[in-house]
Coordinates of C-alpha atoms and ligand atoms in Angstrom, one line a residue:
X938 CA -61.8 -91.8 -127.0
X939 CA -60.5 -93.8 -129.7
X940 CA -62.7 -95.4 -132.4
X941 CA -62.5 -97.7 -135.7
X942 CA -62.3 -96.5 -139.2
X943 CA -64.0 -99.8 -141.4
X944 CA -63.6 -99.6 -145.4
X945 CA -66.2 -101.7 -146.6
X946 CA -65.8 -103.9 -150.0
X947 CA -63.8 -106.5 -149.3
X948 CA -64.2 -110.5 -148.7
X949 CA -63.2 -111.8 -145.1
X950 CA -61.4 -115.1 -146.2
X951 CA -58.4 -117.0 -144.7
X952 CA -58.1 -119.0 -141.3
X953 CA -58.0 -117.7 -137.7
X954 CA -57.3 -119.7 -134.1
X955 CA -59.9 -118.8 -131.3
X956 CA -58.5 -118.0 -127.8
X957 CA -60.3 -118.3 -124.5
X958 CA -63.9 -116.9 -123.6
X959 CA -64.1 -113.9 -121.2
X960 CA -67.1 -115.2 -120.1
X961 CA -65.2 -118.4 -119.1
X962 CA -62.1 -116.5 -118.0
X963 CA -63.8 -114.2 -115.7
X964 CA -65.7 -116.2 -113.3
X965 CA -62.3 -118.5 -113.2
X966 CA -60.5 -115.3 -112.1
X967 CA -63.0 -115.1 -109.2
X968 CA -63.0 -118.9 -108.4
X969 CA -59.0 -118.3 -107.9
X970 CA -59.5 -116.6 -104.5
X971 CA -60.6 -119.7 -103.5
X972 CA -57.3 -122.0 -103.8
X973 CA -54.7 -121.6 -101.3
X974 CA -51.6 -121.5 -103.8
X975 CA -51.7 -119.4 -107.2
X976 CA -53.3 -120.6 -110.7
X977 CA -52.1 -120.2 -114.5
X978 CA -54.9 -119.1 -116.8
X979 CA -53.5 -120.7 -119.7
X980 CA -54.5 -118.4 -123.1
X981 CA -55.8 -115.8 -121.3
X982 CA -56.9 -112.9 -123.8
X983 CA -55.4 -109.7 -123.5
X984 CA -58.9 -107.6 -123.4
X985 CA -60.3 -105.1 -121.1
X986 CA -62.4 -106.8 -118.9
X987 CA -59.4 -109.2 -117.8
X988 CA -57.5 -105.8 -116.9
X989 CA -60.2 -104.5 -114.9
X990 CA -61.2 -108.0 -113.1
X991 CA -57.5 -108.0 -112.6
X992 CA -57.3 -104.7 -110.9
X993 CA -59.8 -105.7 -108.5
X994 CA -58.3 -108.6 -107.5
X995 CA -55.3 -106.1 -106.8
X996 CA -57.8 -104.5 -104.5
X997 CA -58.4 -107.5 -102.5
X998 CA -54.6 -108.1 -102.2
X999 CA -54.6 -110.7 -105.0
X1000 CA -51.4 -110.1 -107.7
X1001 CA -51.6 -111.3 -111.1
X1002 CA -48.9 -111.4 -113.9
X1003 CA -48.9 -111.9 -117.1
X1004 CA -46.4 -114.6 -118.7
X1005 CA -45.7 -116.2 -122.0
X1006 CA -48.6 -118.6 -120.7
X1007 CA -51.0 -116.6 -119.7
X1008 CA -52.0 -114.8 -116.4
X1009 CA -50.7 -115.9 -113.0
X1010 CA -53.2 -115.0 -110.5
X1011 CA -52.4 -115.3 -106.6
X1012 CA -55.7 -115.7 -105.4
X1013 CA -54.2 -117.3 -102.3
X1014 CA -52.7 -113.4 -101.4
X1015 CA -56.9 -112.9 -100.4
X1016 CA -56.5 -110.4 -97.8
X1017 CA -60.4 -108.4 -98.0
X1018 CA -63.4 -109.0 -98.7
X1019 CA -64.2 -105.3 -99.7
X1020 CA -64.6 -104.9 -103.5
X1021 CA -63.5 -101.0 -104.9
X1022 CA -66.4 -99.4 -105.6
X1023 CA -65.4 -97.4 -108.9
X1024 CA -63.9 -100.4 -110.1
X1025 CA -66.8 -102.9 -109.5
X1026 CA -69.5 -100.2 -110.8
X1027 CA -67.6 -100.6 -114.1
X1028 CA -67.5 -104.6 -114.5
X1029 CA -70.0 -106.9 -113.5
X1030 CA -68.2 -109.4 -113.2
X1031 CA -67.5 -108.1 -110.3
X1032 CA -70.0 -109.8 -108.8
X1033 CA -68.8 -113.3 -109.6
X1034 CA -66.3 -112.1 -106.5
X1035 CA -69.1 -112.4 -103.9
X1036 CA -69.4 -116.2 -103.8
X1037 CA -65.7 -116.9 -103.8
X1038 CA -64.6 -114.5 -101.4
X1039 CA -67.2 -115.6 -98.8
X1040 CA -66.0 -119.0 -99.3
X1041 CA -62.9 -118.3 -98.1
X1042 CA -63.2 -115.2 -96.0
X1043 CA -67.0 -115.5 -94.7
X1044 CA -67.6 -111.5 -95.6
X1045 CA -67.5 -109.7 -98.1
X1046 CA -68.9 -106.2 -99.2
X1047 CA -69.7 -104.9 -102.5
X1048 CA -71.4 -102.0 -104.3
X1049 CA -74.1 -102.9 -107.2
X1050 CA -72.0 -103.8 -109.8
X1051 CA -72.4 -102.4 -113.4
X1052 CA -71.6 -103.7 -117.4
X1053 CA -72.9 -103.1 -120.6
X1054 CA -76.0 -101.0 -120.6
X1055 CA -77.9 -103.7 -122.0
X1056 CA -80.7 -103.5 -119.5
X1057 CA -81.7 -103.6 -115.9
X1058 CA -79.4 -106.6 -114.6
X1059 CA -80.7 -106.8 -111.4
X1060 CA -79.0 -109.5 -108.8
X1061 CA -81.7 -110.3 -106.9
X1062 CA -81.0 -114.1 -107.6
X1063 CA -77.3 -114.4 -107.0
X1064 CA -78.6 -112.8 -103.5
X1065 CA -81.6 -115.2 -102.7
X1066 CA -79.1 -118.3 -103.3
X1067 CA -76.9 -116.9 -101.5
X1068 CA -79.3 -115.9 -98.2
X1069 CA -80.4 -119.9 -98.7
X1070 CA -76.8 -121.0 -98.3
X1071 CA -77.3 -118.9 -94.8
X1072 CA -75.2 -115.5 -95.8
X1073 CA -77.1 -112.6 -94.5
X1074 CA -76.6 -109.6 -96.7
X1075 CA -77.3 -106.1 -95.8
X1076 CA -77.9 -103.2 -97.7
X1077 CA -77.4 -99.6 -97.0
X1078 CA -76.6 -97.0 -99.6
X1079 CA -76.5 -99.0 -102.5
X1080 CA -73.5 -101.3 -100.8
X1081 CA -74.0 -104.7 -100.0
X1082 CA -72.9 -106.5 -96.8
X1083 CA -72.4 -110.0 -96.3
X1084 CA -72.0 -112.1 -93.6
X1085 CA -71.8 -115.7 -94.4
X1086 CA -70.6 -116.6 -90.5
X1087 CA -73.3 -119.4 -90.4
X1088 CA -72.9 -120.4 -94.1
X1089 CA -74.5 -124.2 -94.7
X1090 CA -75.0 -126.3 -97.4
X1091 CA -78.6 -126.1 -99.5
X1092 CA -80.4 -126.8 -102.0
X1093 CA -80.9 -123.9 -103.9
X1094 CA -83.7 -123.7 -106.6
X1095 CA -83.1 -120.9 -109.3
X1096 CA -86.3 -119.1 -110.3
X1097 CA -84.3 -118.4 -113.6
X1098 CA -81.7 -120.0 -114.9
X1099 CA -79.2 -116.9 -114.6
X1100 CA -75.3 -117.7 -115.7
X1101 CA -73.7 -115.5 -113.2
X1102 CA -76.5 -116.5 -110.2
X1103 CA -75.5 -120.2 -110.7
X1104 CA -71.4 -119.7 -110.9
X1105 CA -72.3 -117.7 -108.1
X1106 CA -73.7 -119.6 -105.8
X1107 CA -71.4 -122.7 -107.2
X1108 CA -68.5 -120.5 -106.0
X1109 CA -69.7 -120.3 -102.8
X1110 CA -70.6 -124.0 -102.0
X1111 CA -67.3 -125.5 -103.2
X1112 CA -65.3 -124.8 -99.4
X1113 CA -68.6 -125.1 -97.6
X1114 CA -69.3 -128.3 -95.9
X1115 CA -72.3 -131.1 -96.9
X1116 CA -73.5 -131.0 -100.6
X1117 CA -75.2 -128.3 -101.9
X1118 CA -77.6 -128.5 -105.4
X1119 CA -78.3 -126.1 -107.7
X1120 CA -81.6 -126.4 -109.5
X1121 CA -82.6 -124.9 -112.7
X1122 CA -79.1 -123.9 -112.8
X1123 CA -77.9 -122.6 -116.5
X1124 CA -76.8 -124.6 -118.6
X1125 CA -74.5 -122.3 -120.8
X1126 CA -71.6 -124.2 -121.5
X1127 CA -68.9 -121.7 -119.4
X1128 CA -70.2 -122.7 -116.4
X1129 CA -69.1 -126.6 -117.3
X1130 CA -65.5 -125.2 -117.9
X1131 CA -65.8 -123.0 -114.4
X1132 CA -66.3 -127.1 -113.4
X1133 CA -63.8 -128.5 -115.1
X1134 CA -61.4 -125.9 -113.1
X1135 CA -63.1 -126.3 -109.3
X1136 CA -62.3 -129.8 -109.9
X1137 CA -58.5 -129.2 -111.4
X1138 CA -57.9 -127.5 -107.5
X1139 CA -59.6 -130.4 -106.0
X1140 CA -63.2 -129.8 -105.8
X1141 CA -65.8 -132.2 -106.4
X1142 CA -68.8 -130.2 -108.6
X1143 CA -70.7 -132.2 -111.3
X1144 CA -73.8 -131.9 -113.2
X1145 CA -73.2 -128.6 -115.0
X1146 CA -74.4 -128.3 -118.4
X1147 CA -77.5 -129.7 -117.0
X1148 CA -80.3 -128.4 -114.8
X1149 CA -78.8 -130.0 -111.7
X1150 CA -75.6 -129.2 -110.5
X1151 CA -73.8 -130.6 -107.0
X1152 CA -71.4 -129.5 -105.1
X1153 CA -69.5 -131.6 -102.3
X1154 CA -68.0 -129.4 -100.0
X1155 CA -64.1 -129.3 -99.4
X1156 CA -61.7 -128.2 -97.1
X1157 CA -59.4 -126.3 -99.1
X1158 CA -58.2 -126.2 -102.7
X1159 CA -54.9 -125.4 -104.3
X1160 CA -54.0 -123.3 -107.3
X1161 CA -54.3 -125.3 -110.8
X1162 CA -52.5 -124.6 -114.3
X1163 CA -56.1 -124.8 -116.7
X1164 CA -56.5 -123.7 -120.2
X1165 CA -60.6 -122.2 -120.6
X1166 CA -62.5 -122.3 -122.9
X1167 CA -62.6 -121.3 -126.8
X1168 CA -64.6 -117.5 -127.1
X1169 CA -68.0 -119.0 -128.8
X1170 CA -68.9 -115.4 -129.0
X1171 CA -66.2 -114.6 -130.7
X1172 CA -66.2 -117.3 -132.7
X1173 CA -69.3 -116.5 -134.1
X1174 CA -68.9 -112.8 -134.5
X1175 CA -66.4 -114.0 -137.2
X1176 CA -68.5 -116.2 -138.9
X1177 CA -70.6 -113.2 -139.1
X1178 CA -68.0 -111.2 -140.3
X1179 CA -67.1 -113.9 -143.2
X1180 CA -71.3 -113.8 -143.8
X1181 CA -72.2 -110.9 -144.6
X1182 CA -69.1 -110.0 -146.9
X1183 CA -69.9 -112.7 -149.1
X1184 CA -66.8 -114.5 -147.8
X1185 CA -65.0 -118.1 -146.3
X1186 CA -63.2 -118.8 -143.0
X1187 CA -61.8 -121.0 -141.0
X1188 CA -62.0 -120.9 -137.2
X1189 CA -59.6 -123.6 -135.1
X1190 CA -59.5 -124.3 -131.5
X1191 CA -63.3 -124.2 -131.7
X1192 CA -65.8 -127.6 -130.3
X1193 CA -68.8 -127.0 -132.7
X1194 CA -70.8 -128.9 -130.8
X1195 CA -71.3 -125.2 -128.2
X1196 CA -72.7 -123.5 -131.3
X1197 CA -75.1 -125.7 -132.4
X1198 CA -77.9 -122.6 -132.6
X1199 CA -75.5 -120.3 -134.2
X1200 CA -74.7 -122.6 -136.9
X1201 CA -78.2 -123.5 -137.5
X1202 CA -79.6 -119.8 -138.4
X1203 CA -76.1 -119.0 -140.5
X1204 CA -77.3 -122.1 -142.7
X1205 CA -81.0 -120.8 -143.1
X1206 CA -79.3 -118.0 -144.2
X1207 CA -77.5 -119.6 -147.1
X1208 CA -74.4 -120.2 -145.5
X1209 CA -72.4 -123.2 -146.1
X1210 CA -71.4 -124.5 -142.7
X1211 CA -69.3 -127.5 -142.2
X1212 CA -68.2 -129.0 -138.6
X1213 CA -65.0 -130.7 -137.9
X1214 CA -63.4 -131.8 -134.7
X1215 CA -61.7 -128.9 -133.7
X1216 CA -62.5 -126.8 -136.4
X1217 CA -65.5 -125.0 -138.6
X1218 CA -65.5 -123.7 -141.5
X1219 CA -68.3 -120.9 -143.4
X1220 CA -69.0 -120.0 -146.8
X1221 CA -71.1 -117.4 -148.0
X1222 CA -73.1 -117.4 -150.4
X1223 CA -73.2 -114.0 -152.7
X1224 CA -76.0 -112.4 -151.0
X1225 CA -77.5 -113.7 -147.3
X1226 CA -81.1 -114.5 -147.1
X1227 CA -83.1 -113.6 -144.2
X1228 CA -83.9 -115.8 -141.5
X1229 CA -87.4 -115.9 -140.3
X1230 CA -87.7 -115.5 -137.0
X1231 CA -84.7 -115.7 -134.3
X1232 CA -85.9 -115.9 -130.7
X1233 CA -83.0 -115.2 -128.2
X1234 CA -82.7 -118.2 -125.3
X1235 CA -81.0 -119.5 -122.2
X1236 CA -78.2 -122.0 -123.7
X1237 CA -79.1 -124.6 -125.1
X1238 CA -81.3 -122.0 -127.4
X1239 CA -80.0 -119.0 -129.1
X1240 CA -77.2 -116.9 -127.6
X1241 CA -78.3 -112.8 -126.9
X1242 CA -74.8 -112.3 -127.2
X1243 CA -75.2 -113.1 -131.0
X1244 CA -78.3 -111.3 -131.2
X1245 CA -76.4 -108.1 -132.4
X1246 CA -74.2 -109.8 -135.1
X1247 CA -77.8 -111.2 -136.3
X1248 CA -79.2 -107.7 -136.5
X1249 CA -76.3 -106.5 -138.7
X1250 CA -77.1 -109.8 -141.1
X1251 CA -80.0 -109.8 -141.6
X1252 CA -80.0 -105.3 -142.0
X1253 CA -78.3 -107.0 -145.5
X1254 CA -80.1 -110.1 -146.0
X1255 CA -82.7 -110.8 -149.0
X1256 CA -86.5 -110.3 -147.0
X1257 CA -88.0 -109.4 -143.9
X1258 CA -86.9 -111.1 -140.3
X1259 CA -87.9 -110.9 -136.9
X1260 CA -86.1 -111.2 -133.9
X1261 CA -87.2 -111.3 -130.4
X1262 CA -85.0 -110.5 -127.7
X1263 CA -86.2 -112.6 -124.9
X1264 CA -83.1 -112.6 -122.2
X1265 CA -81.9 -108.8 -121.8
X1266 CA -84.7 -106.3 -122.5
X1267 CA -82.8 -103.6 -123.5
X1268 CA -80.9 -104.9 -126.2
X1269 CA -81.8 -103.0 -129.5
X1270 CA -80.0 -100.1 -129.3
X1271 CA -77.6 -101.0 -131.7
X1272 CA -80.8 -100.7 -134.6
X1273 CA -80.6 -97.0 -134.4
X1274 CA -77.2 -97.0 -135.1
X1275 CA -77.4 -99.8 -138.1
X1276 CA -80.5 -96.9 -139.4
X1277 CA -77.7 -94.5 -139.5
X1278 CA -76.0 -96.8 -142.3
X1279 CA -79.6 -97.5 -144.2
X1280 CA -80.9 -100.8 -142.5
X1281 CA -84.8 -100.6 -142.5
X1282 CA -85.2 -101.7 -138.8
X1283 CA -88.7 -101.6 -136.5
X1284 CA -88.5 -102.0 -133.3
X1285 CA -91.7 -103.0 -130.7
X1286 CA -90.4 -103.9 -127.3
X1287 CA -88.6 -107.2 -127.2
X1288 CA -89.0 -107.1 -131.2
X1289 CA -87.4 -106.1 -134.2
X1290 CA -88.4 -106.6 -137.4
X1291 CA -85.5 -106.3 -140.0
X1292 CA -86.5 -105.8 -143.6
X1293 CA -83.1 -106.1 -145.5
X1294 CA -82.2 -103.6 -148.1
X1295 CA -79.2 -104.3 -151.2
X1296 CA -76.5 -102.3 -149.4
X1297 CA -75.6 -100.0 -146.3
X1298 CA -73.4 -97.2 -146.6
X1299 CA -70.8 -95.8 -144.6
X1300 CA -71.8 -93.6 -141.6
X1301 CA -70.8 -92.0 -137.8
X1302 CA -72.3 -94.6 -135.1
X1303 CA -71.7 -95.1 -131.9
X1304 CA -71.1 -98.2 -130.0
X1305 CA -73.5 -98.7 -127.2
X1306 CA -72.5 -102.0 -125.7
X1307 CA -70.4 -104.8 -126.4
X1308 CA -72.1 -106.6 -128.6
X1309 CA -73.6 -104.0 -130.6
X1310 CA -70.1 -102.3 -131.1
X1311 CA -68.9 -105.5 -132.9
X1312 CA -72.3 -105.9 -134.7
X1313 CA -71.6 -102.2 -136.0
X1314 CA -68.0 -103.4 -137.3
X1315 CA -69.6 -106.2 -139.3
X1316 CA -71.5 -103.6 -140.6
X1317 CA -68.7 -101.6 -141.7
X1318 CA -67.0 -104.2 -143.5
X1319 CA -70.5 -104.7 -146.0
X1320 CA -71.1 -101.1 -146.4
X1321 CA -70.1 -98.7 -148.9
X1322 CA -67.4 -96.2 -148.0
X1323 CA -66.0 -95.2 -144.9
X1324 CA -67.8 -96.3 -140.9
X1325 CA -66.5 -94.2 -138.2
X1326 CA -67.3 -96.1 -135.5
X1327 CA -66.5 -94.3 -132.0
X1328 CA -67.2 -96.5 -128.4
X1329 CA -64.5 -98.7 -129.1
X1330 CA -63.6 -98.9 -125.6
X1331 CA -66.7 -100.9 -125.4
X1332 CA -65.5 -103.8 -128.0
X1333 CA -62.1 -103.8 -126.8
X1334 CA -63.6 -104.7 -123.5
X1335 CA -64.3 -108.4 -124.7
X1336 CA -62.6 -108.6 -128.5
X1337 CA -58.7 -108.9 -128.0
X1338 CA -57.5 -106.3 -130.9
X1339 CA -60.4 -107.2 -133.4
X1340 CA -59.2 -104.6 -136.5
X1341 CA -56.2 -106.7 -136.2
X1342 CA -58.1 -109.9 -136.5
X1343 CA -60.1 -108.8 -139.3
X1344 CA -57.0 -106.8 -141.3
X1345 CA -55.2 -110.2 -141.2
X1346 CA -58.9 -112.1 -142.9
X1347 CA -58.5 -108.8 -146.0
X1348 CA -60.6 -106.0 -144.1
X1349 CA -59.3 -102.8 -143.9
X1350 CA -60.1 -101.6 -140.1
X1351 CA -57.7 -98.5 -138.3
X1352 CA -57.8 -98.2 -135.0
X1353 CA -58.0 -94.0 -134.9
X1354 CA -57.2 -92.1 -132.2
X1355 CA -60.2 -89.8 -131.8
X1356 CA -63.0 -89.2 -133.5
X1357 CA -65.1 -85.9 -132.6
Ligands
UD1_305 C1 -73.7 -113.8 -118.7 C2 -72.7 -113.4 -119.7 C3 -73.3 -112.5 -120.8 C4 -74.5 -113.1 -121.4 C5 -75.5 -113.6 -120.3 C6 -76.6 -114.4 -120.9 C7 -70.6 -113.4 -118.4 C8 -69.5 -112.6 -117.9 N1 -71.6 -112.7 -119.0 O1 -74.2 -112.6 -118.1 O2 -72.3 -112.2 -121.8 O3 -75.1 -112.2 -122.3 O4 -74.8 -114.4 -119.4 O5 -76.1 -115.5 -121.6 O6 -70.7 -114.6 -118.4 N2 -81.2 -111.7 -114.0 C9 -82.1 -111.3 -113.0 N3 -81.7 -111.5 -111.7 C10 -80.4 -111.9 -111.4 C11 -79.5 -112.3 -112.5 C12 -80.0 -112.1 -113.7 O7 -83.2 -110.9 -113.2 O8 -80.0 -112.0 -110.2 C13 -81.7 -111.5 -115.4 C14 -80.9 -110.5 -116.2 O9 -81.3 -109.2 -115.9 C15 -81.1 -111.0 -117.6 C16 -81.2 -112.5 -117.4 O10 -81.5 -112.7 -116.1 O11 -82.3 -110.4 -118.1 C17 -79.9 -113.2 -117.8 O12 -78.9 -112.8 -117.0 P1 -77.7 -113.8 -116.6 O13 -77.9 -115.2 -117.2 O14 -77.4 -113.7 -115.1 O15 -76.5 -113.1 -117.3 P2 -75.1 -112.7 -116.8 O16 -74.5 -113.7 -115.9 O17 -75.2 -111.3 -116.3

């Protein structure tokens, strides 16, 4: 498996452009199936996850090509509603599939799907919105069968406000008939672009962003060109990157107004933050302070996808910090790893405390998850020496080539081909 060789020292500083979220590309994948012609995905990043959503579209008969553009996907080509097992164990995003296809197909079988290993991820709330929309779902085995031949309009009330549950269900409403409400939907702001595309094919959703979302049911939608998104996760994994190496960027193609949270606990930490329309910009200060406490929250409150970046700042950051993980419960195992390097990490459950020492050193660590994997790279970049850094697989599954990214800001990051 191939890993990342990181030579800490130098200053991140110059200007990058950020392309589209996965996490908005992914659930418009799915929401292709439901058009009857094909769509363009404008900007669609090369990363893993796209190549594996896209391979199980190929499954269901769906062929997607990528173009100067973007990705071409012929969700119209729909031809089962049986999702691989191997495949859908590995994403899940997979998941995102069940809505659409029983929108358009009124079955559809899938296996439990899997992801990072960031905690239990159960689906019991994509299920329940779905069994309210009428769809009655079976299991047997660990497979799931669904038959949504008396699927209705409803009013579905979330008991959590879960990002897939609500594209979910909002994927299955948009070719059912009446109007269908989502209450205490999430609010993140993907699920506003997953909108903004329904409604590019012809649907009529509104109210995403907020707790209340309705769909008016359609007859049938056709294939749109749409551009998602800007990668806020990504985005701020850079700022991170420009943080903690004392350093200045400049991120384009960004709306500021998505990272409100982000930018907020960067500035406690001494970083100078400045907002423009379509742009941000960061500068560090020499050495980071540490943030006091950073509580993890459905959107509009702070992202757990940043949680890990966070860790690795504040590992370097002048005092003590706490952060409380309050959306995934399994998301520390990336302190371990940082401990490995010299951070002074405790962690109690849902909490870390992060006393911040003057420097890490290079070390062997081991991506566990997405998130974490990146977090470790930030790492690398403020240690001293050499990181070896082996899991990559796991970063490249949402970052599109990040040791190119960061070579082209100063760092020095290899891409090596094995590392035992
Ligand atoms: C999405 C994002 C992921 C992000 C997360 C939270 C994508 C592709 N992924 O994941 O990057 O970290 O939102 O912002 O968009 N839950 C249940 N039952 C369910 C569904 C979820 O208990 O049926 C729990 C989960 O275990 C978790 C919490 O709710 O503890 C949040 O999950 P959810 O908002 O659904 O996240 P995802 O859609 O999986």
């Amino acid at each position: 498996m191939e890993g990342f060789a990181v030579r800490g020292g130098e200053r991140i500083q110059g200007e990058m452009t950020i392309g589209a979220a996965k996490n908005a590309v992914l659930p418009i994948m799915a929401a292709s199936v439901l058009a009857d012609s094909p769509s363009l995905i404008a900007g669609c990043p090369r990363i893993a996850d796209v190549e594996s959503m896209r391979g199980i579209l190929g499954c269901l008969g769906c062929p997607s090509e990528w173009n100067e553009s973007g990705l071409t996907v012929s969700g119209d080509h729909l031809a089962r509603g049986e999702m691989p097992e191997q495949l859908s164990k590995r994403v899940r995003s997979s998941i995102f599939l069940l809505g659409p296809i029983l929108g358009r197909l009124r079955r559809a079988e899938v296996v439990y799907p899997g992801g990072c290993e960031i905690g239990l991820r159960p689906i019991d709330l994509h299920l329940s919105g779905l069994r309210r929309m009428g769809v009655v779902i079976e299991e047997r085995e660990g497979v799931l069968r669904c038959d949504g031949g008396n699927m209705h309009a409803a009013d579905v009330h979330l008991d959590y406000p879960s990002v897939g549950a609500t594209e979910n269900v909002m994927m299955a409403a948009v070719l059912t008939p009446g109007r269908t409400t989502i209450s205490n939907a999430a609010r993140e702001p993907e699920i506003g672009d997953l909108q903004s595309y329904i409604n590019a094919m012809g649907g009529h959703v509104r109210g995403a962003g907020s707790p209340l979302i309705e769909i008016e049911g359609v007859r049938r939608l056709h294939g749109a060109s749409y551009t998602p998104m800007f990668d806020r996760i990504a985005a701020g994994t850079y700022l991170c990157a420009a943080a903690i190496t004392g350093g200045e960027i400049l991120l384009s193609g960004v709306q500021p107004c998505h990272m409100t949270a982000v930018m907020e606990k960067l500035r406690e930490m001494g970083c100078a933050v400045t907002e423009e329309e379509n742009r941000l910009s960061l500068r560090a200060p020499r050495r980071l302070k540490a943030f006091d406490t950073l509580q993890t929250q459905p959107h509009p409150g702070f992202p757990t996808d940043m949680q890990s970046p966070m860790l690795a700042l504040a590992s370097v950051a002048e005092g003590c910090g706490v952060v409380v993980e309050n959306v995934f419960e399994n998301r520390f195992a990336l302190a371990g790893e940082l401990s490995r390097m010299g951070a002074n990490i405790r962690v109690s459950g849902r909490a870390a405390v992060i006393q911040g020492v003057d420097g890490l050193h290079g070390a062997r660590v081991q991506a566990r998850d997405l998130r974490g994997g990146a977090a470790l790279v930030l790492a690398g970049l403020a240690a001293r020496g050499e990181t070896l850094i082996s899991g990559v697989e796991l970063i490249d599954r949402g970052y599109e080539r990040m040791e190119d990214a960061l070579c082209a800001l100063g760092a020095h990051v290899r891409r090596v081909p094995r590392i035992e």
